Short mmCIF file of C-alpha atoms and ligand atoms in Angstrom, two decimals:
data_model
loop_
_atom_site.label_atom_id
_atom_site.label_comp_id
_atom_site.label_asym_id
_atom_site.label_seq_id
_atom_site.Cartn_x
_atom_site.Cartn_y
_atom_site.Cartn_z
CA UNK A 148 181.04 45.35 134.70
CA UNK A 149 183.75 47.63 133.64
CA UNK A 150 181.56 49.14 131.05
CA UNK A 151 179.08 50.05 133.64
CA UNK A 152 181.32 51.71 135.77
CA UNK A 153 182.81 53.63 132.91
CA UNK A 154 179.45 54.77 132.07
CA UNK A 155 178.39 55.66 135.35
CA UNK A 156 181.55 57.77 135.69
CA UNK A 157 180.73 59.34 132.36
CA UNK A 158 177.37 60.38 133.28
CA UNK A 159 178.57 61.48 136.58
CA UNK A 160 181.26 63.85 134.64
CA UNK A 161 178.19 64.99 132.30
CA UNK A 162 176.24 65.95 135.15
CA UNK A 163 178.71 67.77 137.10
CA UNK A 164 179.34 69.58 133.92
CA UNK A 165 176.01 70.62 133.39
CA UNK A 166 175.75 71.75 137.11
CA UNK A 167 178.50 74.23 136.65
CA UNK A 168 177.23 75.37 133.50
CA UNK A 169 173.40 75.53 134.38
CA UNK A 170 173.58 77.53 137.47
CA UNK A 171 173.93 81.02 137.01
CA UNK A 172 175.08 84.14 139.59
CA UNK A 173 172.03 86.19 140.03
CA UNK A 174 171.98 89.75 141.54
CA UNK A 175 168.71 91.79 142.30
CA UNK A 176 169.14 95.48 142.06
CA UNK A 177 166.53 98.30 142.77
CA UNK A 178 167.79 101.44 140.63
CA UNK A 179 166.47 103.86 137.85
CA UNK A 180 162.87 103.74 140.21
CA UNK A 181 162.50 99.96 139.08
CA UNK A 182 163.44 96.30 140.36
CA UNK A 183 166.37 94.99 137.80
CA UNK A 184 167.90 91.34 138.03
CA UNK A 185 171.05 90.05 136.19
CA UNK A 186 171.54 86.48 135.97
CA UNK A 187 175.10 85.59 134.46
CA UNK A 188 177.04 82.52 133.66
CA UNK A 189 180.72 81.80 133.34
CA UNK A 190 183.75 81.04 135.53
CA UNK A 191 184.10 84.66 136.52
CA UNK A 192 180.29 85.23 136.72
CA UNK A 193 180.31 86.26 140.18
CA UNK A 194 182.71 89.08 139.85
CA UNK A 195 180.86 90.02 136.64
CA UNK A 196 177.40 90.12 138.53
CA UNK A 197 179.09 92.71 141.04
CA UNK A 198 180.47 94.77 138.43
CA UNK A 199 176.93 94.80 136.64
CA UNK A 200 175.52 95.97 139.84
CA UNK A 201 178.12 98.84 140.47
CA UNK A 202 177.66 99.74 136.91
CA UNK A 203 173.78 100.14 137.20
CA UNK A 204 174.11 102.28 140.28
CA UNK A 205 176.99 104.26 138.48
CA UNK A 206 174.78 104.95 135.56
CA UNK A 207 171.77 105.70 137.91
CA UNK A 208 173.46 108.57 139.22
CA UNK A 209 174.99 110.02 136.35
CA UNK A 210 171.68 110.19 134.11
CA UNK A 211 169.06 110.47 136.85
CA UNK A 212 167.05 113.91 136.79
CA UNK A 213 166.95 113.82 140.71
CA UNK A 214 170.52 112.73 141.88
CA UNK A 215 172.40 115.97 142.66
CA UNK A 216 175.94 114.64 141.70
CA UNK A 217 174.48 113.56 138.15
CA UNK A 218 175.33 115.52 134.81
CA UNK A 219 171.80 115.68 133.79
CA UNK A 220 170.52 117.43 137.23
CA UNK A 221 173.35 119.89 136.75
CA UNK A 222 172.23 120.39 133.17
CA UNK A 223 168.71 121.08 134.25
CA UNK A 224 169.67 123.20 137.22
CA UNK A 225 171.86 125.45 135.58
CA UNK A 226 170.58 125.58 131.82
CA UNK A 227 173.86 124.41 130.38
CA UNK A 228 176.61 122.11 131.32
CA UNK A 229 179.90 120.29 130.16
CA UNK A 230 178.89 116.84 129.97
CA UNK A 231 180.88 113.73 129.97
CA UNK A 232 181.60 111.88 126.54
CA UNK A 233 179.20 109.27 128.00
CA UNK A 234 176.35 111.43 128.63
CA UNK A 235 176.89 113.45 125.30
CA UNK A 236 176.55 110.49 123.70
CA UNK A 237 173.42 109.02 124.86
CA UNK A 238 171.62 113.01 124.59
CA UNK A 239 172.92 112.74 120.95
CA UNK A 240 171.26 109.42 120.52
CA UNK A 241 168.17 111.02 122.15
CA UNK A 242 168.30 114.19 119.92
CA UNK A 243 168.82 111.84 116.71
CA UNK A 244 166.00 109.85 117.60
CA UNK A 245 163.87 113.14 118.20
CA UNK A 246 164.60 114.11 114.57
CA UNK A 247 164.22 110.72 113.03
CA UNK A 248 161.01 109.93 115.12
CA UNK A 249 159.47 113.50 114.02
CA UNK A 250 159.50 114.44 117.50
CA UNK A 251 157.36 111.37 118.88
CA UNK A 252 160.40 110.68 120.78
CA UNK A 253 161.16 113.75 122.89
CA UNK A 254 163.62 113.81 125.83
CA UNK A 255 162.38 117.38 126.89
CA UNK A 256 159.12 116.22 128.22
CA UNK A 257 160.35 116.63 132.34
CA UNK A 258 157.96 119.64 132.43
CA UNK A 259 154.77 117.76 131.47
CA UNK A 260 156.06 114.75 133.66
CA UNK A 261 156.13 117.24 136.46
CA UNK A 262 152.76 118.54 135.50
CA UNK A 263 150.67 115.32 135.63
CA UNK A 264 152.65 114.62 138.92
CA UNK A 265 154.69 111.65 137.60
CA UNK A 266 158.02 113.07 139.11
CA UNK A 267 156.33 113.26 142.60
CA UNK A 268 153.18 111.11 142.83
CA UNK A 269 151.00 114.07 143.44
CA UNK A 270 148.92 113.30 140.16
CA UNK A 271 146.59 115.87 138.62
CA UNK A 272 145.07 116.25 135.51
CA UNK A 273 146.31 119.48 134.12
CA UNK A 274 143.98 122.08 132.46
CA UNK A 275 144.51 123.55 128.73
CA UNK A 276 146.22 126.70 129.78
CA UNK A 277 148.50 124.84 131.83
CA UNK A 278 149.39 122.02 129.25
CA UNK A 279 150.07 124.66 126.78
CA UNK A 280 152.50 126.74 129.10
CA UNK A 281 154.27 123.33 129.70
CA UNK A 282 154.23 122.54 126.25
CA UNK A 283 156.21 125.69 125.08
CA UNK A 284 159.08 124.48 127.03
CA UNK A 285 159.37 121.50 125.03
CA UNK A 286 160.14 120.24 121.71
CA UNK A 287 162.70 120.35 119.07
CA UNK A 288 165.38 123.10 118.65
CA UNK A 289 165.50 123.75 122.15
CA UNK A 290 168.66 121.80 123.23
CA UNK A 291 171.71 122.90 121.77
CA UNK A 292 174.75 120.03 122.02
CA UNK A 293 178.22 121.66 120.79
CA UNK A 294 180.75 118.49 121.00
CA UNK A 295 179.89 117.73 124.99
CA UNK A 296 178.71 121.46 125.79
CA UNK A 297 174.92 121.34 126.26
CA UNK A 298 172.82 124.38 126.70
CA UNK A 299 169.13 124.43 127.24
CA UNK A 300 166.35 127.09 125.98
CA UNK A 301 164.80 128.88 128.82
CA UNK A 302 162.51 126.50 131.02
CA UNK A 303 163.60 123.41 129.01
CA UNK A 304 164.53 120.36 131.23
CA UNK A 305 166.02 117.06 129.95
CA UNK A 306 164.59 113.70 131.14
CA UNK A 307 166.26 110.24 130.06
CA UNK A 308 163.32 108.20 131.36
CA UNK A 309 162.85 106.81 127.90
CA UNK A 310 166.24 105.94 127.13
CA UNK A 311 168.43 105.36 130.36
CA UNK A 312 167.54 101.59 131.29
CA UNK A 313 168.31 100.64 127.45
CA UNK A 314 171.73 102.35 127.81
CA UNK A 315 172.43 100.77 130.97
CA UNK A 316 171.43 97.33 129.67
CA UNK A 317 174.13 97.90 126.59
CA UNK A 318 176.52 98.70 129.25
CA UNK A 319 175.94 95.63 131.57
CA UNK A 320 176.09 93.25 128.80
CA UNK A 321 179.01 94.61 127.11
CA UNK A 322 180.69 94.45 130.66
CA UNK A 323 179.68 90.93 131.01
CA UNK A 324 180.78 90.15 127.49
CA UNK A 325 184.39 91.72 128.43
CA UNK A 326 184.25 89.65 131.60
CA UNK A 327 184.14 86.69 129.41
CA UNK A 328 180.90 85.44 130.42
CA UNK A 329 179.12 83.44 127.55
CA UNK A 330 175.61 83.87 128.71
CA UNK A 331 173.68 86.59 130.61
CA UNK A 332 170.28 87.92 131.05
CA UNK A 333 169.24 91.39 132.36
CA UNK A 334 166.18 92.61 133.14
CA UNK A 335 165.57 96.10 134.02
CA UNK A 336 161.83 96.81 134.41
CA UNK A 337 160.36 96.30 130.98
CA UNK A 338 164.01 95.79 129.38
CA UNK A 339 165.49 92.81 128.98
CA UNK A 340 168.89 91.97 126.91
CA UNK A 341 170.92 88.95 126.56
CA UNK A 342 174.20 87.98 125.78
CA UNK A 343 174.91 84.92 123.66
CA UNK A 344 172.56 82.07 124.09
CA UNK A 345 171.33 80.29 127.24
CA UNK A 346 173.63 78.30 128.41
CA UNK A 347 173.59 74.87 126.04
CA UNK A 348 172.95 76.95 123.38
CA UNK A 349 169.16 77.38 123.08
CA UNK A 350 167.66 80.62 122.34
CA UNK A 351 166.13 82.72 125.37
CA UNK A 352 162.73 82.81 125.54
CA UNK A 353 161.22 86.17 126.21
CA UNK A 354 157.76 86.30 127.71
CA UNK A 355 155.96 89.80 126.86
CA UNK A 356 153.39 90.59 129.42
CA UNK A 357 149.81 91.00 128.63
CA UNK A 358 148.92 94.87 129.58
CA UNK A 359 145.50 93.65 130.69
CA UNK A 360 146.83 91.26 132.98
CA UNK A 361 150.08 90.79 134.73
CA UNK A 362 149.76 87.26 135.33
CA UNK A 363 149.34 86.43 131.48
CA UNK A 364 151.42 86.85 128.23
CA UNK A 365 150.64 87.88 124.89
CA UNK A 366 153.22 85.66 123.57
CA UNK A 367 156.83 84.42 123.72
CA UNK A 368 159.77 85.63 121.64
CA UNK A 369 163.00 83.40 121.21
CA UNK A 370 166.20 85.49 120.71
CA UNK A 371 169.92 85.26 120.83
CA UNK A 372 172.24 88.20 121.62
CA UNK A 373 169.27 91.12 121.55
CA UNK A 374 167.54 93.34 123.54
CA UNK A 375 163.59 93.28 123.85
CA UNK A 376 162.28 96.46 125.33
CA UNK A 377 158.47 96.64 126.08
CA UNK A 378 156.78 100.11 126.68
CA UNK A 379 153.00 99.85 127.68
CA UNK A 380 150.77 102.43 129.66
CA UNK A 381 150.29 99.75 132.59
CA UNK A 382 153.90 100.48 133.64
CA UNK A 383 153.07 103.94 135.39
CA UNK A 384 149.68 105.53 135.76
CA UNK A 385 147.04 107.20 137.84
CA UNK A 386 143.08 107.03 137.52
CA UNK A 387 141.15 110.00 138.03
CA UNK A 388 137.33 110.69 136.85
CA UNK A 389 137.26 106.76 135.82
CA UNK A 390 139.77 107.45 133.55
CA UNK A 391 143.53 106.35 133.67
CA UNK A 392 146.39 108.41 132.82
CA UNK A 393 149.77 106.97 131.92
CA UNK A 394 153.33 108.25 131.78
CA UNK A 395 154.21 108.31 127.99
CA UNK A 396 153.57 111.75 126.60
CA UNK A 397 152.47 112.59 123.22
CA UNK A 398 154.94 115.42 122.68
CA UNK A 399 152.23 116.99 120.18
CA UNK A 400 149.45 117.34 122.71
CA UNK A 401 151.15 117.09 125.97
CA UNK A 402 148.75 114.29 127.21
CA UNK A 403 149.23 110.76 127.75
CA UNK A 404 149.55 109.16 124.18
CA UNK A 405 146.35 107.71 122.79
CA UNK A 406 147.82 106.28 119.56
CA UNK A 407 145.72 103.36 119.74
CA UNK A 408 148.72 100.85 120.76
CA UNK A 409 148.82 99.65 124.23
CA UNK A 410 151.83 97.84 124.10
CA UNK A 411 154.92 98.12 122.08
CA UNK A 412 157.90 95.76 122.22
CA UNK A 413 160.93 96.06 120.21
CA UNK A 414 163.58 93.81 119.42
CA UNK A 415 167.18 94.80 118.19
CA UNK A 416 170.68 94.26 118.86
CA UNK A 417 171.23 97.54 120.91
CA UNK A 418 169.48 98.25 123.86
CA UNK A 419 169.52 101.93 123.79
CA UNK A 420 167.71 101.77 120.52
CA UNK A 421 165.09 99.38 121.61
CA UNK A 422 164.53 101.50 124.69
CA UNK A 423 163.95 104.82 122.24
CA UNK A 424 161.72 102.99 119.73
CA UNK A 425 159.38 101.31 122.17
CA UNK A 426 158.38 104.65 123.66
CA UNK A 427 158.41 106.67 120.11
CA UNK A 428 156.30 103.71 118.56
CA UNK A 429 153.70 103.76 121.65
CA UNK A 430 153.49 107.68 120.70
CA UNK A 431 153.56 106.98 116.87
CA UNK A 432 150.33 104.62 116.63
CA UNK A 433 150.15 101.76 114.46
CA UNK A 434 150.14 103.33 110.98
CA UNK A 435 153.08 105.56 111.67
CA UNK A 436 155.21 102.89 113.24
CA UNK A 437 154.62 100.70 110.05
CA UNK A 438 155.94 103.45 107.94
CA UNK A 439 158.77 103.80 110.10
CA UNK A 440 159.82 100.71 110.37
CA UNK A 441 159.78 100.60 106.69
CA UNK A 442 161.83 103.21 106.05
CA UNK A 443 164.88 101.71 107.51
CA UNK A 444 165.60 104.63 109.73
CA UNK A 445 166.73 102.24 112.06
CA UNK A 446 167.21 98.50 112.24
CA UNK A 447 164.57 96.63 114.48
CA UNK A 448 161.71 94.23 114.54
CA UNK A 449 158.36 95.16 116.74
CA UNK A 450 155.47 93.41 118.08
CA UNK A 451 152.83 95.54 118.72
CA UNK A 452 149.38 95.29 120.27
CA UNK A 453 146.65 97.43 119.74
CA UNK A 454 143.64 98.56 121.70
CA UNK A 455 141.36 96.07 119.91
CA UNK A 456 143.43 93.29 121.26
CA UNK A 457 145.15 92.52 117.58
CA UNK A 458 148.69 91.84 117.42
CA UNK A 459 151.16 93.26 114.86
CA UNK A 460 154.20 91.72 114.12
CA UNK A 461 157.22 92.82 111.61
CA UNK A 462 157.93 90.33 109.42
CA UNK A 463 161.61 89.54 110.68
CA UNK A 464 160.41 88.71 113.98
CA UNK A 465 157.35 86.42 113.02
CA UNK A 466 159.00 83.07 113.04
CA UNK A 467 160.48 83.70 116.33
CA UNK A 468 157.30 84.92 118.24
CA UNK A 469 154.64 82.29 119.74
CA UNK A 470 151.10 83.31 120.67
CA UNK A 471 147.61 82.27 120.87
CA UNK A 472 146.20 85.29 119.54
CA UNK A 473 145.83 86.05 116.03
CA UNK A 474 148.65 88.04 114.34
CA UNK A 475 148.91 90.09 111.79
CA UNK A 476 152.35 89.98 109.90
CA UNK A 477 153.74 93.64 108.79
CA UNK A 478 155.46 93.23 105.80
CA UNK A 479 158.10 95.15 103.79
P1 AMP B 609 159.26 103.86 128.73
O1 AMP B 609 159.00 103.33 129.91
O2 AMP B 609 161.03 103.70 127.95
O3 AMP B 609 158.48 103.93 127.34
O4 AMP B 609 159.59 105.43 128.90
C1 AMP B 609 158.87 106.33 129.44
C2 AMP B 609 159.78 107.30 130.48
O5 AMP B 609 160.10 107.97 129.48
C3 AMP B 609 158.67 108.24 131.10
O6 AMP B 609 158.55 108.16 132.41
C4 AMP B 609 159.40 109.87 130.88
O7 AMP B 609 160.08 109.86 131.96
C5 AMP B 609 159.78 109.70 129.31
N1 AMP B 609 158.88 109.87 128.36
C6 AMP B 609 157.88 110.10 128.61
N2 AMP B 609 157.16 110.36 127.15
C7 AMP B 609 158.14 110.52 126.48
C8 AMP B 609 158.19 110.47 125.00
N3 AMP B 609 157.44 110.99 124.02
N4 AMP B 609 159.79 110.92 124.68
C9 AMP B 609 160.71 110.33 125.49
N5 AMP B 609 160.63 110.01 126.70
C10 AMP B 609 159.09 110.14 127.33
MG1 MG B 610 161.81 103.77 126.57
#
């Protein structure tokens, strides 16, 4: 009888311990044009979730092209601006990536985004003359960053749409860590970033969406302390004359990238790098992406889906990726 009682007490203690561990504080946020969710576990989880929400809104204003109090807005309006160290840091990461990706990642795509109607929702397929005038305002060498002072060549406009969510998830994860959180997961549109492991120590299992069918997955990747960022044409697009036009622009043509890749997932420790590279590799296509991965310019793993439905997975993540599809391993 005594034994049974102590067993029951032990069980109850275990269960209450589990309950405290396994119920996160969750916050839903709409910012940066997308639905976001933060889930955090730990003794200060409530406070951490609130801080995360405030941080996301702060970064949205700071880095958005449309918020009149923001630094990017001011730079685009005036052609030059004194930036904060933080904004200058994000811009420096973007300009470095532009160099390292041979221009595939380009933070000056705004005139083209406007031309195609992605900034207003008034979509239109531009003609060649319109494309070449907009293209002339974009590309390498048109942004000068000296210390924290940026200046833009005539007509050039900055857009952090391909990088801001990744930077924001880095900041949110840092914030959670500094507040003592043991486990956290943030989902900002197609960007996911994790802190630690799931409560209990297992890896996080992140499903990657099938671009053809929102209800289906390409597979599931298991990670700890990693960002998992996906770019796909399905995220934002319009249809005209039976053709679909999406929001990731090939800086070489000014048109939606048609590289043969339809979904690119990057797995790496930094959200900002994952975000940059998901956009860049989507533009580069399979062959250039493979070379780029092998070059070691950045340390990351990738899961690529081509337009024939085949998956290509870099060898460092292959064992942590479960899928029903045929996969090809990219070896170093
Ligand atoms: P993502 O969803 O991270 O792939 O980023 C796509 C967003 O980045 C677009 O909505 C644009 O704001 C911007 N963008 C489009 N094309 C490019 C590009 N080639 N390089 C960098 N940013 C881009
Ligand atoms: Mg991106």
